[in-house]
mmCIF file of C-alpha atoms in Angstrom:
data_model
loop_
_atom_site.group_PDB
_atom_site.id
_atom_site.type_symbol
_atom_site.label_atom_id
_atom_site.label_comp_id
_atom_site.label_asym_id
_atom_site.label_seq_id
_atom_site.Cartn_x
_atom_site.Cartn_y
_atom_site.Cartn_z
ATOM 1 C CA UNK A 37 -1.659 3.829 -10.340
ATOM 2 C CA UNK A 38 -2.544 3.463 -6.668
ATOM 3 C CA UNK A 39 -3.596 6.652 -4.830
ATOM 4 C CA UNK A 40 -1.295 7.888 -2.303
ATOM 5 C CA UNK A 41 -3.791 6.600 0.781
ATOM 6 C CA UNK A 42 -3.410 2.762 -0.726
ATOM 7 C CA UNK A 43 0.323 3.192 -0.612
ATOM 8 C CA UNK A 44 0.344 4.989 3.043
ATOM 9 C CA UNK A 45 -1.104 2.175 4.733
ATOM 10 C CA UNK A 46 0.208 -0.962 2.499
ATOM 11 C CA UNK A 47 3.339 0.377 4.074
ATOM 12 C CA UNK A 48 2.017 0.788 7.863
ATOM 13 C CA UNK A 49 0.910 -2.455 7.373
ATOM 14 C CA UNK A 50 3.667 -3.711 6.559
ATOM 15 C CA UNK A 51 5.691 -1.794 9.068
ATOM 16 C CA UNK A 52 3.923 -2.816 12.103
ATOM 17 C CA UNK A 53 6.057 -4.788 14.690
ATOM 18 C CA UNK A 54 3.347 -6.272 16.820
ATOM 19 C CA UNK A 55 -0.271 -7.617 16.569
ATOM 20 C CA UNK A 56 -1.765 -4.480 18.113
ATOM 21 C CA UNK A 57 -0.077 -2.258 15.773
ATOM 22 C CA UNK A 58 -1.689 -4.995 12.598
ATOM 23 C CA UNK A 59 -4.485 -5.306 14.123
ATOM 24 C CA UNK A 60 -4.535 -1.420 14.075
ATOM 25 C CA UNK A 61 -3.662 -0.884 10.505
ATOM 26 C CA UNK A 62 -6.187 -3.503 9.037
ATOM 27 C CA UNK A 63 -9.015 -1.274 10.997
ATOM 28 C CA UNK A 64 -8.127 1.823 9.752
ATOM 29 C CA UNK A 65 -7.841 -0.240 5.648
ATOM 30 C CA UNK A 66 -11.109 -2.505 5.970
ATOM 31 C CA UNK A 67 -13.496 0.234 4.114
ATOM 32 C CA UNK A 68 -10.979 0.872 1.474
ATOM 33 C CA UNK A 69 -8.921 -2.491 1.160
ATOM 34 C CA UNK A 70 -11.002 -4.240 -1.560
ATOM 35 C CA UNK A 71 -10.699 -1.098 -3.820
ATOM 36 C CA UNK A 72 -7.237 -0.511 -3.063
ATOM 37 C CA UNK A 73 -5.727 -4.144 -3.287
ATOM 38 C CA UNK A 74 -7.599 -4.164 -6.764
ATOM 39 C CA UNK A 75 -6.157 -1.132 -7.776
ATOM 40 C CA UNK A 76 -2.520 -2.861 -7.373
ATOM 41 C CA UNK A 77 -3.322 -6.082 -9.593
ATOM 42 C CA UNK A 78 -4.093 -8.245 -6.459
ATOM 43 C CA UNK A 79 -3.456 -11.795 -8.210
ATOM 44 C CA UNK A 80 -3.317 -14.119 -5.108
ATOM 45 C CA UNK A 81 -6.975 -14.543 -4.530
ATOM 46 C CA UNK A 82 -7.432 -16.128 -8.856
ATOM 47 C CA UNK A 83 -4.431 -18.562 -8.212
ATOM 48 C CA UNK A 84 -5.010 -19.775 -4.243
ATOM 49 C CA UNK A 85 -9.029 -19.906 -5.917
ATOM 50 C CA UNK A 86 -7.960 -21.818 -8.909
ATOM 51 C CA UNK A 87 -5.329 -23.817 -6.827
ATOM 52 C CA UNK A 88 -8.739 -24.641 -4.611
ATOM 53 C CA UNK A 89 -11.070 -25.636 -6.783
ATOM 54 C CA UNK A 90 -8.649 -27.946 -8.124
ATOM 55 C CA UNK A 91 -7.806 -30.089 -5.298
ATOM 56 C CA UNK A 92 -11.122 -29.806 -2.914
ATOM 57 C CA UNK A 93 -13.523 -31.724 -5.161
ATOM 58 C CA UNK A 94 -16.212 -31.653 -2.526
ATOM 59 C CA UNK A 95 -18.726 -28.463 -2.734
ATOM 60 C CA UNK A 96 -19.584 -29.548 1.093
ATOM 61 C CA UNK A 97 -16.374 -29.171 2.715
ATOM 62 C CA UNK A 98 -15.879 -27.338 5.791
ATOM 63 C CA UNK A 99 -13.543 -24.778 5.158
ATOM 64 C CA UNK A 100 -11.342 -22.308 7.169
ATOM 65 C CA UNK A 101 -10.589 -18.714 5.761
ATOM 66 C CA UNK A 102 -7.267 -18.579 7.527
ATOM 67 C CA UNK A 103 -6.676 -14.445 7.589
ATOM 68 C CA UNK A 104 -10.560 -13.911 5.977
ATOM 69 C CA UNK A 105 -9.801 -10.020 5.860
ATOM 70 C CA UNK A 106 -12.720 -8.458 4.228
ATOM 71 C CA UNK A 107 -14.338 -11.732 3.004
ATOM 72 C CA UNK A 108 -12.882 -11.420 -0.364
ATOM 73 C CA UNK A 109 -12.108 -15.154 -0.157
ATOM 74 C CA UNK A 110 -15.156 -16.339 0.998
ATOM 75 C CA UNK A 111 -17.179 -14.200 -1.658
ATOM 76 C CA UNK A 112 -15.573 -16.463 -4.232
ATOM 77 C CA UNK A 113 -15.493 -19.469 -2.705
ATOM 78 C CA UNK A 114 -19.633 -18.739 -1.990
ATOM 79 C CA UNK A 115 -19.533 -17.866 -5.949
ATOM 80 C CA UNK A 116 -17.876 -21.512 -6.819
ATOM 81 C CA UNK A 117 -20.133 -23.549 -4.670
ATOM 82 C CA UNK A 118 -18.821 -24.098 -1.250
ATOM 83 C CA UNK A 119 -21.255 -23.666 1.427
ATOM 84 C CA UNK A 120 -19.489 -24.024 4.829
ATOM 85 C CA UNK A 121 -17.133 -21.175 5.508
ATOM 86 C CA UNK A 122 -15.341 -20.317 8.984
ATOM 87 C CA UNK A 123 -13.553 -17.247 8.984
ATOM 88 C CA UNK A 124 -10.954 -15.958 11.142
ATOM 89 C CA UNK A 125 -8.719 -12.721 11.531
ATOM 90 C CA UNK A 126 -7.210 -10.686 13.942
ATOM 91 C CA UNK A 127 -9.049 -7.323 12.824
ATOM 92 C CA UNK A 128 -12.496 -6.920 13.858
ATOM 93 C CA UNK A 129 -12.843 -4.118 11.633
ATOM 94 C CA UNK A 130 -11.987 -6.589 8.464
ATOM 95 C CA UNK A 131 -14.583 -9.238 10.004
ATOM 96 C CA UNK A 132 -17.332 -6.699 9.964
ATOM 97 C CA UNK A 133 -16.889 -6.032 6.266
ATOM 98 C CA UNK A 134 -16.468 -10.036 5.674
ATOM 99 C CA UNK A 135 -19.923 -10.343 7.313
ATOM 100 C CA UNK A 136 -21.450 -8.568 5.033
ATOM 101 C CA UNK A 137 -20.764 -11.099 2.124
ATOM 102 C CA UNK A 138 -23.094 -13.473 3.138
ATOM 103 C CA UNK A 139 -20.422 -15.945 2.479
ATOM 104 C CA UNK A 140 -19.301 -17.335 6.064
ATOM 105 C CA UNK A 141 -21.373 -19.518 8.241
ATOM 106 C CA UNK A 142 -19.400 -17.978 11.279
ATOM 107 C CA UNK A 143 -16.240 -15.638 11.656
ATOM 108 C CA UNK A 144 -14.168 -15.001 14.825
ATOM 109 C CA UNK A 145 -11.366 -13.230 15.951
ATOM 110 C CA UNK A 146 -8.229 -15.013 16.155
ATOM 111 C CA UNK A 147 -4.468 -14.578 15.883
ATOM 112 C CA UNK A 148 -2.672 -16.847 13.850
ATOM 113 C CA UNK A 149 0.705 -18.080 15.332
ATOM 114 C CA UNK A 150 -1.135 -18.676 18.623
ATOM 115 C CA UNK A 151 -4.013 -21.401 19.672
ATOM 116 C CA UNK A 152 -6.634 -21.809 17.461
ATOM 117 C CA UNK A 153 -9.682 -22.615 19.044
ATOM 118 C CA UNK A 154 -10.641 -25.636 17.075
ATOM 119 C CA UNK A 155 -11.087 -29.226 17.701
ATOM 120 C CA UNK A 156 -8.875 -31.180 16.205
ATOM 121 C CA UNK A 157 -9.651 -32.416 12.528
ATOM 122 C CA UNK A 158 -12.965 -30.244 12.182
ATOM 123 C CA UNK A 159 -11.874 -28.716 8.995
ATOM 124 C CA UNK A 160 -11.782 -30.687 5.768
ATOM 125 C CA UNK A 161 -9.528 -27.549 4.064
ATOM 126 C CA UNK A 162 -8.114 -24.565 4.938
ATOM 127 C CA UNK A 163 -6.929 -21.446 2.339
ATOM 128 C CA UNK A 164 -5.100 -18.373 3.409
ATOM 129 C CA UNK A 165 -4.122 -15.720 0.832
ATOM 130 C CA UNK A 166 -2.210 -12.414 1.801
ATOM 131 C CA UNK A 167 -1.577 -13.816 5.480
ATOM 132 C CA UNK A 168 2.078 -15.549 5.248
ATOM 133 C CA UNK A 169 3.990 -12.606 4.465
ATOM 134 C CA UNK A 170 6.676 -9.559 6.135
ATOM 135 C CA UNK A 171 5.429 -8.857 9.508
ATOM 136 C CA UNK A 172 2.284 -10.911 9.577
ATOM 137 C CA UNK A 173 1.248 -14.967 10.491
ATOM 138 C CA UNK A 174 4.773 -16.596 11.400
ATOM 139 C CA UNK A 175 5.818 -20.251 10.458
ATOM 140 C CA UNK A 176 4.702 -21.455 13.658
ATOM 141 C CA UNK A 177 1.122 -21.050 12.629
ATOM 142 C CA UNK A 178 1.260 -24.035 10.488
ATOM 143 C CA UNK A 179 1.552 -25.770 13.663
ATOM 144 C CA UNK A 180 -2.006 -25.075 14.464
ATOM 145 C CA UNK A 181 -3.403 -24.838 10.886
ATOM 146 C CA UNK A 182 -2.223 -28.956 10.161
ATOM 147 C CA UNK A 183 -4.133 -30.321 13.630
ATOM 148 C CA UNK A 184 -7.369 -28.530 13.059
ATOM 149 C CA UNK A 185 -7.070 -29.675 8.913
ATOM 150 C CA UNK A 186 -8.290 -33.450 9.049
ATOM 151 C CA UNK A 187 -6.080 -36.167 7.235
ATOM 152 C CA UNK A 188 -6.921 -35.912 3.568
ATOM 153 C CA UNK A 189 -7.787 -32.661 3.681
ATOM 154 C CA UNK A 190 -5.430 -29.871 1.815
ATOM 155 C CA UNK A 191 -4.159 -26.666 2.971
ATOM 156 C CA UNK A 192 -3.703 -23.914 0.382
ATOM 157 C CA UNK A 193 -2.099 -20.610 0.623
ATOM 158 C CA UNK A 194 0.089 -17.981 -0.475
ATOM 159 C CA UNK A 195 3.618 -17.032 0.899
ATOM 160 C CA UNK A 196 5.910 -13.686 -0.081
ATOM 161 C CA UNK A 197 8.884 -15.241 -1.664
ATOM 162 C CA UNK A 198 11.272 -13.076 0.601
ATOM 163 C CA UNK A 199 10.031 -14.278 4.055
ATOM 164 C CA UNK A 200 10.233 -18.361 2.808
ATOM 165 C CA UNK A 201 14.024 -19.006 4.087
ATOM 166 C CA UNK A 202 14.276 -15.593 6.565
ATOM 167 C CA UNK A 203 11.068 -16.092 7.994
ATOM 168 C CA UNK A 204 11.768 -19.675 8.847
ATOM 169 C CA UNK A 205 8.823 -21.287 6.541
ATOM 170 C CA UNK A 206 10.688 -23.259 4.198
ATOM 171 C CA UNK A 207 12.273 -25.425 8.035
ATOM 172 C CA UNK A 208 9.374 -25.478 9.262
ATOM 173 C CA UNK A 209 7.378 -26.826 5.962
ATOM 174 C CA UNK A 210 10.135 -29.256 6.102
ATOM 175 C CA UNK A 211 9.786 -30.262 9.759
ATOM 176 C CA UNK A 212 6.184 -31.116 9.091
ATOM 177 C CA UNK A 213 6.816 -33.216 5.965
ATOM 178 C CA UNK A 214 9.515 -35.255 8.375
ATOM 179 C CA UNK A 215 6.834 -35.616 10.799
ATOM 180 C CA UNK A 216 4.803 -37.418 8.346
ATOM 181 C CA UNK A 217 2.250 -33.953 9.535
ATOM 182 C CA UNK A 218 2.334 -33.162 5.422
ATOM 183 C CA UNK A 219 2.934 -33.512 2.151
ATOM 184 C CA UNK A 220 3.675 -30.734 -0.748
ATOM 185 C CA UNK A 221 0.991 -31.406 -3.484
ATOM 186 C CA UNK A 222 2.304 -28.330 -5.769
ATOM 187 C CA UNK A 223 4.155 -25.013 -5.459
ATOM 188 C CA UNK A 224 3.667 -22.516 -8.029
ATOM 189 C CA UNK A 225 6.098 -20.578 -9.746
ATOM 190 C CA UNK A 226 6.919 -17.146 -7.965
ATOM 191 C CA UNK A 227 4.703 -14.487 -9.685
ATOM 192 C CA UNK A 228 4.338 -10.764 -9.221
ATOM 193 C CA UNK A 229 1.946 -10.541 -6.767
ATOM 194 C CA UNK A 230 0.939 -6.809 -6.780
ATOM 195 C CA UNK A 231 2.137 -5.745 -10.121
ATOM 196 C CA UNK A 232 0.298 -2.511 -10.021
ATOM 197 C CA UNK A 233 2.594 -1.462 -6.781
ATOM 198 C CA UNK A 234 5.112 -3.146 -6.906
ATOM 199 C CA UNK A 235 6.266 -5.652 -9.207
ATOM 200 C CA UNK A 236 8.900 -6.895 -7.333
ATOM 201 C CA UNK A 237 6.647 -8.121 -4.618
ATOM 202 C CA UNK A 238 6.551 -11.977 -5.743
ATOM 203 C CA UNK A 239 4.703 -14.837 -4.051
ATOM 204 C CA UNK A 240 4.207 -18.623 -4.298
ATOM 205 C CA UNK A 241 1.297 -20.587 -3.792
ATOM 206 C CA UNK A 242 1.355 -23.809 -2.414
ATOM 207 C CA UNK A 243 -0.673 -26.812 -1.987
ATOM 208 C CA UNK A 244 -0.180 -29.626 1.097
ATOM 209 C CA UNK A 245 -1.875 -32.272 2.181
ATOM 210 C CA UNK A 246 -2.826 -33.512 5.548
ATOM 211 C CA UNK A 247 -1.101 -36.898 6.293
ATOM 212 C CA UNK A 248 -2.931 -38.913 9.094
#
């Protein structure tokens, strides 16, 4: 079972109501949130990784870590061969720890949901895991996310079942697919996300490509 620190500050995070106050919990979790989101079953990162290598064929893509946390992401996606990471996050005390993989070719603070300070089409694929969910990235972000993803290139992530209709992603995945921005590729079934905490937290994954 989780200890009772893991559980404290799962819940602050969750309970924060701004950026600051995020930005605030994921400093005080960085040292401890790789042994703590293990501890609760953490099975995003094996299905948006799996979902990954699936689609994104080419070992030489430039990727964006869209929420890169701790650089638990980009430690895997170093392990299964791709070589040119960018990550981003609004915690500087997560992007320290991500540093220290080794995995990312460069990592800066930024807040999803506003401007993202790419050019347009410089990544070939972008994969976010943990970020869409209560009180974090809003829809909106997807705004940003599909210019700086070139045509062709796929966007994979994970989204808390809850916030899909209430948290206005399921309109605004379907606005994009209208605008001819996107296409859904594949949407997992919901699965228990944290089973370890609790098992009623259930996610999807889904897969969409960039339309030109």
């Amino acid at each position: 079972m989780p200890d009772p620190t893991s559980s404290r500050i799962l819940k602050k995070v969750y309970a924060a109501s701004t950026n600051d106050e995020l930005e605030a919990a994921y400093d005080e979790w960085a040292d401890q949130y790789d042994s703590h989101v293990t501890s609760f079953g953490w099975k995003s990162p094996a299905v948006v990784a799996g979902l990954f290598g699936r689609y994104v064929r080419n070992s030489n893509a430039r990727v964006l870590d869209a929420g890169a946390g701790t650089g638990m992401m980009g430690e895997l996606f170093m392990i299964m061969g791709y070589g040119d990471l960018t990550g981003i996050d609004l915690s500087n005390g997560m992007l320290s720890k991500a540093k220290k993989t080794g995995a990312y070719n460069e990592l800066r603070q930024m807040v999803l949901g506003e401007q993202l300070y790419f050019a347009d089409n410089y990544f070939n694929a972008c994969q976010s895991v943990g970020v869409f969910t209560a009180g974090h990235a809003p829809a909106t972000s997807f705004d940003e996310i599909v210019r700086v993803v070139a045509p062709d290139g796929y966007i994979i992530f994970s989204l808390l079942d809850a916030v899909y209709h209430e948290g206005g992603f399921k309109a605004k995945f379907d606005a994009l697919a209208t605008e001819e921005r996107w296409e859904l590729i594949e949407k997992t079934p919901a699965y228990s996300a944290l089973p370890y905490e609790d098992p009623n937290i259930r996610h999807n994954a889904f897969v969409f490509r960039v339309l030109a």
